[in-house]
PDB file of C-alpha atoms and ligand atoms in Angstrom:
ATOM      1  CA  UNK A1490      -7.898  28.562  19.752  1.00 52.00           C
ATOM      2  CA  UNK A1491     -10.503  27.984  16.947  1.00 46.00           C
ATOM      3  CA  UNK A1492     -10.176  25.669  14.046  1.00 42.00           C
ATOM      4  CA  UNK A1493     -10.405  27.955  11.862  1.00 42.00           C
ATOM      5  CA  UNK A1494      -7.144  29.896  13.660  1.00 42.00           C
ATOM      6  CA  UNK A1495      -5.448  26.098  13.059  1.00 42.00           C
ATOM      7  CA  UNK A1496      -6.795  25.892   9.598  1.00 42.00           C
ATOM      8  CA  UNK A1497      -5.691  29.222   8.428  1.00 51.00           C
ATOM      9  CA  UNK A1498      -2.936  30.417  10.967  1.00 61.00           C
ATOM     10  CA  UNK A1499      -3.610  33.612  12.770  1.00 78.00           C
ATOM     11  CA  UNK A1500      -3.569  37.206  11.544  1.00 75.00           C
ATOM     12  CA  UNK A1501      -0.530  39.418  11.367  1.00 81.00           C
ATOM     13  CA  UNK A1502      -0.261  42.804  12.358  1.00 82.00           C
ATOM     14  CA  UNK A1503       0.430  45.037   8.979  1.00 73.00           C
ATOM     15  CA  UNK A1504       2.348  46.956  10.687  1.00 75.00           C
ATOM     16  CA  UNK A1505       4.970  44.764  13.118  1.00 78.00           C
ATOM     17  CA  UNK A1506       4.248  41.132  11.521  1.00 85.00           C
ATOM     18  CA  UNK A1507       3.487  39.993  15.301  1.00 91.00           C
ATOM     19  CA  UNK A1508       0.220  38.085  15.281  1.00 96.00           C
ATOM     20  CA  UNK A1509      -1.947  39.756  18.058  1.00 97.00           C
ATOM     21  CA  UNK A1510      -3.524  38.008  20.440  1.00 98.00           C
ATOM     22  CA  UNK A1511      -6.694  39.862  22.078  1.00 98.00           C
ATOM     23  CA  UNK A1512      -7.814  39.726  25.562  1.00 98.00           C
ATOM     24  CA  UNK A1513     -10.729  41.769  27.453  1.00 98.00           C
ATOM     25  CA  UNK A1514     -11.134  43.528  30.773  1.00 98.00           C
ATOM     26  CA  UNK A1515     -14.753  41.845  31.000  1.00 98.00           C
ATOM     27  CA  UNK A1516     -16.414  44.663  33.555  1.00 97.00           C
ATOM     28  CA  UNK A1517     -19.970  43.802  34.992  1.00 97.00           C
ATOM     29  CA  UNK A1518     -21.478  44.910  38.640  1.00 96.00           C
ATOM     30  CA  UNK A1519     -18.252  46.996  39.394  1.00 97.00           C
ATOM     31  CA  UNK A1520     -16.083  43.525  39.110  1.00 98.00           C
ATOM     32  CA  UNK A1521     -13.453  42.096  36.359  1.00 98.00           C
ATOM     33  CA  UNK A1522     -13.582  38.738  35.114  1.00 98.00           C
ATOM     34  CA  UNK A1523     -10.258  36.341  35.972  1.00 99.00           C
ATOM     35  CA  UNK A1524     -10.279  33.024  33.982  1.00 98.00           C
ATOM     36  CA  UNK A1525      -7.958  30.405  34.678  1.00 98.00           C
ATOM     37  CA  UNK A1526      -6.148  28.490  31.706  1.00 98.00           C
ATOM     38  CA  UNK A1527      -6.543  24.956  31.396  1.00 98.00           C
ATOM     39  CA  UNK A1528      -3.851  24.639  29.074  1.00 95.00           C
ATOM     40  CA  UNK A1529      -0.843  24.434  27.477  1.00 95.00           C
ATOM     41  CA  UNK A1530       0.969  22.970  30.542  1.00 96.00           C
ATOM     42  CA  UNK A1531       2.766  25.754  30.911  1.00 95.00           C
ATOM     43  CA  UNK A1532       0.552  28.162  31.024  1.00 96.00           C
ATOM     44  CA  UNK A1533      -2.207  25.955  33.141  1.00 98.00           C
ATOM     45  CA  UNK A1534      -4.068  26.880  36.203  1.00 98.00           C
ATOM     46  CA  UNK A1535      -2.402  30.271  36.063  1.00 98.00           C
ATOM     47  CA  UNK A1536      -5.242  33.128  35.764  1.00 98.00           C
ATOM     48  CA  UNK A1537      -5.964  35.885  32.505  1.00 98.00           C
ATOM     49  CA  UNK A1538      -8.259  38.022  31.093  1.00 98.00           C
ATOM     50  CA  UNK A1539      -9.965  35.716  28.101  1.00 98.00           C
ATOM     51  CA  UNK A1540      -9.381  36.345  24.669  1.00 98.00           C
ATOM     52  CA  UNK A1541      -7.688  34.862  21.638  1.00 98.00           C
ATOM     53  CA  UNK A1542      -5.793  35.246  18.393  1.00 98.00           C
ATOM     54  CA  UNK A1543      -7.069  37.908  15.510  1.00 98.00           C
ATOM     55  CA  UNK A1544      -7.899  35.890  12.578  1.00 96.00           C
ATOM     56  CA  UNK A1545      -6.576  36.922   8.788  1.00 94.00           C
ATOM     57  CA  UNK A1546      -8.759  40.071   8.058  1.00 95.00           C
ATOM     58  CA  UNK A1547     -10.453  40.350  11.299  1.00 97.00           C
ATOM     59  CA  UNK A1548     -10.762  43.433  13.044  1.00 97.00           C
ATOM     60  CA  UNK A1549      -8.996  42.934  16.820  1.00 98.00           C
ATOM     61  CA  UNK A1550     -12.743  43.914  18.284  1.00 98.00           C
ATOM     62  CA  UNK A1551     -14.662  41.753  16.573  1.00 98.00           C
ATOM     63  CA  UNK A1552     -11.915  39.314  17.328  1.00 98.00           C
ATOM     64  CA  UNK A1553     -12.541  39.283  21.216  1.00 98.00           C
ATOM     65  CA  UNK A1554     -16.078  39.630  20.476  1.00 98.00           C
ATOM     66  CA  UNK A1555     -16.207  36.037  18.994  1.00 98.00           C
ATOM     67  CA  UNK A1556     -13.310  34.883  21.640  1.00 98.00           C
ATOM     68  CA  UNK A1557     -16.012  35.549  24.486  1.00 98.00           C
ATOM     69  CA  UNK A1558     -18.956  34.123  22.791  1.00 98.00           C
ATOM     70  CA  UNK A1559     -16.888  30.806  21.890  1.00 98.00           C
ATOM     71  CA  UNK A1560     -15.234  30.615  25.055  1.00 98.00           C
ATOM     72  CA  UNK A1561     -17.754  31.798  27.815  1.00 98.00           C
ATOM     73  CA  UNK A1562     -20.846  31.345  25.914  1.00 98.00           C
ATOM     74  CA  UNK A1563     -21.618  35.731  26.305  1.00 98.00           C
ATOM     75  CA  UNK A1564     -22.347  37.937  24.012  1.00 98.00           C
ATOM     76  CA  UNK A1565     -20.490  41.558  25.336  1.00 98.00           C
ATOM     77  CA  UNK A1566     -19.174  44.724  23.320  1.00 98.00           C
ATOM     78  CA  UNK A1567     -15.350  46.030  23.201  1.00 98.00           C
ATOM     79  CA  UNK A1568     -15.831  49.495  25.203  1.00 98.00           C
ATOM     80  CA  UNK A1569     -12.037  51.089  25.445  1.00 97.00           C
ATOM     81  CA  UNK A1570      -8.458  50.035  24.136  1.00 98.00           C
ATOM     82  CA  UNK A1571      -6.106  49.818  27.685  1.00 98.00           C
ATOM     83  CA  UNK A1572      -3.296  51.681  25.873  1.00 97.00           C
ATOM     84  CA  UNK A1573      -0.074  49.571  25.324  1.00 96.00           C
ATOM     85  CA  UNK A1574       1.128  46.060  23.677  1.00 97.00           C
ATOM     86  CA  UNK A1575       2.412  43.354  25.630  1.00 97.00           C
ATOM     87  CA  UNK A1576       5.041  41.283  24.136  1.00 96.00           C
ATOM     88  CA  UNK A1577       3.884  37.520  24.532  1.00 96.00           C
ATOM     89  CA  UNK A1578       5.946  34.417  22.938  1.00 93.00           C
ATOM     90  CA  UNK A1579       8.097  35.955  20.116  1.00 95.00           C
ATOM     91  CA  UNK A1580       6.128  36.946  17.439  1.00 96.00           C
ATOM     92  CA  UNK A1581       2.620  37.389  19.730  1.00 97.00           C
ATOM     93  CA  UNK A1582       1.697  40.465  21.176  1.00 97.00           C
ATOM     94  CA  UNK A1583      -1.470  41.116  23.691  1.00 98.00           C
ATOM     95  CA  UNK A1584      -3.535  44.000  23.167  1.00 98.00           C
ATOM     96  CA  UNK A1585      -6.214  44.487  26.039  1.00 98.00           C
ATOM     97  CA  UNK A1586     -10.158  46.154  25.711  1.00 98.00           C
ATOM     98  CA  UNK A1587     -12.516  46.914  28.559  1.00 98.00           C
ATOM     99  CA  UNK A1588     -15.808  45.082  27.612  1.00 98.00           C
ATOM    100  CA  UNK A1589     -18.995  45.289  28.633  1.00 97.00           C
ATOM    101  CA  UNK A1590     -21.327  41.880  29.484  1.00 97.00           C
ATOM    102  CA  UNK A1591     -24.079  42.359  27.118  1.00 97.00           C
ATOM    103  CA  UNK A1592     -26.001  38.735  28.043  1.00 97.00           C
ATOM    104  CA  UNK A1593     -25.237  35.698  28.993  1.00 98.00           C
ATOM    105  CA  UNK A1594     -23.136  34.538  32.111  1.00 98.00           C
ATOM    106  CA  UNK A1595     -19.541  33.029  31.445  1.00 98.00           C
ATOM    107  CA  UNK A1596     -19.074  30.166  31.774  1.00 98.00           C
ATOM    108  CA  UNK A1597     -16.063  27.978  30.952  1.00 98.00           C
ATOM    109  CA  UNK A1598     -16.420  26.622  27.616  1.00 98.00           C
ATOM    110  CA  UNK A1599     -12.936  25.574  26.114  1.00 94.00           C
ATOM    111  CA  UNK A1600      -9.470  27.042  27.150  1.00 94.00           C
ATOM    112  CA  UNK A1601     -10.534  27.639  30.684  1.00 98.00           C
ATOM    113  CA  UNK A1602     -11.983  25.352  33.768  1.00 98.00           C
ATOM    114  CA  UNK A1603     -12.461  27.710  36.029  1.00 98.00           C
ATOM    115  CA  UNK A1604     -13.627  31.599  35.793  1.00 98.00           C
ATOM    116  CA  UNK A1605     -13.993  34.569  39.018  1.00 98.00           C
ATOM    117  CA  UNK A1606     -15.307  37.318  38.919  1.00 98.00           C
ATOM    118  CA  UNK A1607     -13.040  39.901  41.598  1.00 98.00           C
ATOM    119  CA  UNK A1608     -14.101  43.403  42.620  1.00 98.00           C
ATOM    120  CA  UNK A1609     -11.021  45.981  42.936  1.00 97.00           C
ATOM    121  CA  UNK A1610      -9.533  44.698  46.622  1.00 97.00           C
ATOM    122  CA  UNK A1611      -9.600  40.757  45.130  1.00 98.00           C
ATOM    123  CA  UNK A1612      -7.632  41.467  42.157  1.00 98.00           C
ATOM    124  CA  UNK A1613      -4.372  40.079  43.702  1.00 98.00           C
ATOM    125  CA  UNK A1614      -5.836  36.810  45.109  1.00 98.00           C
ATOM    126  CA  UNK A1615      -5.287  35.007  41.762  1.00 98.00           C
ATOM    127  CA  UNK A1616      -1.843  34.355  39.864  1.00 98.00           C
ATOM    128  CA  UNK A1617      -2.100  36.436  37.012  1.00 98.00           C
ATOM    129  CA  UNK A1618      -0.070  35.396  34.280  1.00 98.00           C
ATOM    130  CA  UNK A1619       2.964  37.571  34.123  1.00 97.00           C
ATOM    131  CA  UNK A1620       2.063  39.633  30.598  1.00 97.00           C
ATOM    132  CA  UNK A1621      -1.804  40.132  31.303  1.00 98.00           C
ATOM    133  CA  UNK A1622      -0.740  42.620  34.859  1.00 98.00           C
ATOM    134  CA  UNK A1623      -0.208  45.832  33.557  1.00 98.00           C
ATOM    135  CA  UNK A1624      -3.522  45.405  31.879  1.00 98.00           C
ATOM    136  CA  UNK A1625      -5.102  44.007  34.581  1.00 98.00           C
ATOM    137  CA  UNK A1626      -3.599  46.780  36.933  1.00 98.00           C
ATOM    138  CA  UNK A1627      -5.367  49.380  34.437  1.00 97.00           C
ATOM    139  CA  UNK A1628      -8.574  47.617  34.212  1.00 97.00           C
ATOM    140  CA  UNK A1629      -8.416  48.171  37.943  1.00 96.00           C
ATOM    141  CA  UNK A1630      -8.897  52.040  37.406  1.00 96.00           C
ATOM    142  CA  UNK A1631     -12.073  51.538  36.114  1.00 94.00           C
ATOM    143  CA  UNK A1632     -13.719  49.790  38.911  1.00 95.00           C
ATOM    144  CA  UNK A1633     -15.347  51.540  42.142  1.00 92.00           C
ATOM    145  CA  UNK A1634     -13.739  51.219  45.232  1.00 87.00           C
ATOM    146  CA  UNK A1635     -10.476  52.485  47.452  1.00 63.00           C
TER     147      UNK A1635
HETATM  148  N1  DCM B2268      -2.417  34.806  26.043  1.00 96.70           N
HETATM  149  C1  DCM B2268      -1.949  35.593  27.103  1.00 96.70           C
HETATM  150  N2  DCM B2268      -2.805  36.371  27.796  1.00 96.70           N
HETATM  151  C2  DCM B2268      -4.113  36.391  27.485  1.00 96.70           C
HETATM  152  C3  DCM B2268      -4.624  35.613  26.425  1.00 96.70           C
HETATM  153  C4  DCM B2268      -3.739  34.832  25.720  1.00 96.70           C
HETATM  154  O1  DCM B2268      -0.756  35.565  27.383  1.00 96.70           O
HETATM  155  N3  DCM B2268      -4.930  37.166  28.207  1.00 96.70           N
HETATM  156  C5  DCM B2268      -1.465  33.990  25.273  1.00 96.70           C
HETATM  157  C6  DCM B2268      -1.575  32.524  25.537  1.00 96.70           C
HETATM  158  C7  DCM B2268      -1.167  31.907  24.237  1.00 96.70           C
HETATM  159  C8  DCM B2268      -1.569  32.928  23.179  1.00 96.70           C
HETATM  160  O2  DCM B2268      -1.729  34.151  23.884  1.00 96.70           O
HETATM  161  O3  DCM B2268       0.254  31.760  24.200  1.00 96.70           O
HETATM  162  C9  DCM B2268      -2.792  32.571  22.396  1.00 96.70           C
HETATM  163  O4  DCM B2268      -3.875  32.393  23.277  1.00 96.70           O
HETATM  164  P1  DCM B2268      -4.956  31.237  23.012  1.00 96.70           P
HETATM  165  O5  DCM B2268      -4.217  29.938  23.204  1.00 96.70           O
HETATM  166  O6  DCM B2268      -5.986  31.484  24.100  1.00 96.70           O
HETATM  167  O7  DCM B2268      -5.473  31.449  21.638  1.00 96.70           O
END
């Protein structure tokens, strides 16, 4: 989370009220990014695909766009929504992009102290966090392999 998202609160969705969090399917070299939270407690060394809240007129893609440049210090582009919406606390919901590593390589700037990347046979050696695994299970389409 940003100051700004503190400042200002995060943005609502027009259409359901639920403020939507973004995440991203980061794909590079046939592999997917895992990074592991570093907090809240709860939520701590378990593993997701980074991303953040959309801000008060943002646009969700330009939303995970800044989430992976002030998080992992990359700059990437959103490729193609993973269809679906994944409830998250009440009133959050996750919506999930493949992205595509433009420059830069992650590395874990705030939110995270640890980051993997996993080609298609690793993707079940980390403990996903329960609401990312559908998308990371799609994501999982798109790389080579099996
Ligand atoms: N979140 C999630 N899965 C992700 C990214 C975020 O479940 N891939 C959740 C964790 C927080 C909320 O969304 O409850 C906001 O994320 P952040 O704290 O990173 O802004």
């Amino acid at each position: 989370m940003t100051e700004s998202t503190t400042r200002h609160g995060a943005g609502p969705d027009r259409g359901t009220g639920a403020v939507v969090v973004v995440a991203a399917a980061l794909l590079d070299r046939g592999r997917l990014l895992a990074a592991r939270r570093s907090a809240p407690a709860e939520l701590a060394g378990r593993w997701e695909l980074p991303g953040g809240k959309v801000e008060p007129g943002e646009r969700p893609e330009d939303a995970l766009v800044r989430e992976l440049r002030e998080e992992l210090g990359v700059e990437a582009e959103t490729a193609e929504r993973i269809p679906g919406e994944w409830p998250l606390k009440p009133g959050y919901v996750l919506r999930v992009w493949t992205a595509r590593l433009l420059s830069g390589e992650p590395r874990p700037l705030e939110d995270h102290d640890e980051l993997r990347w996993l080609a298609r046979d690793e993707l079940d050696t980390v403990d996903w966090l329960d609401q990312d695994r559908p998308a990371v299970a799609e994501a999982a389409r798109r790389l080579p392999g099996v």
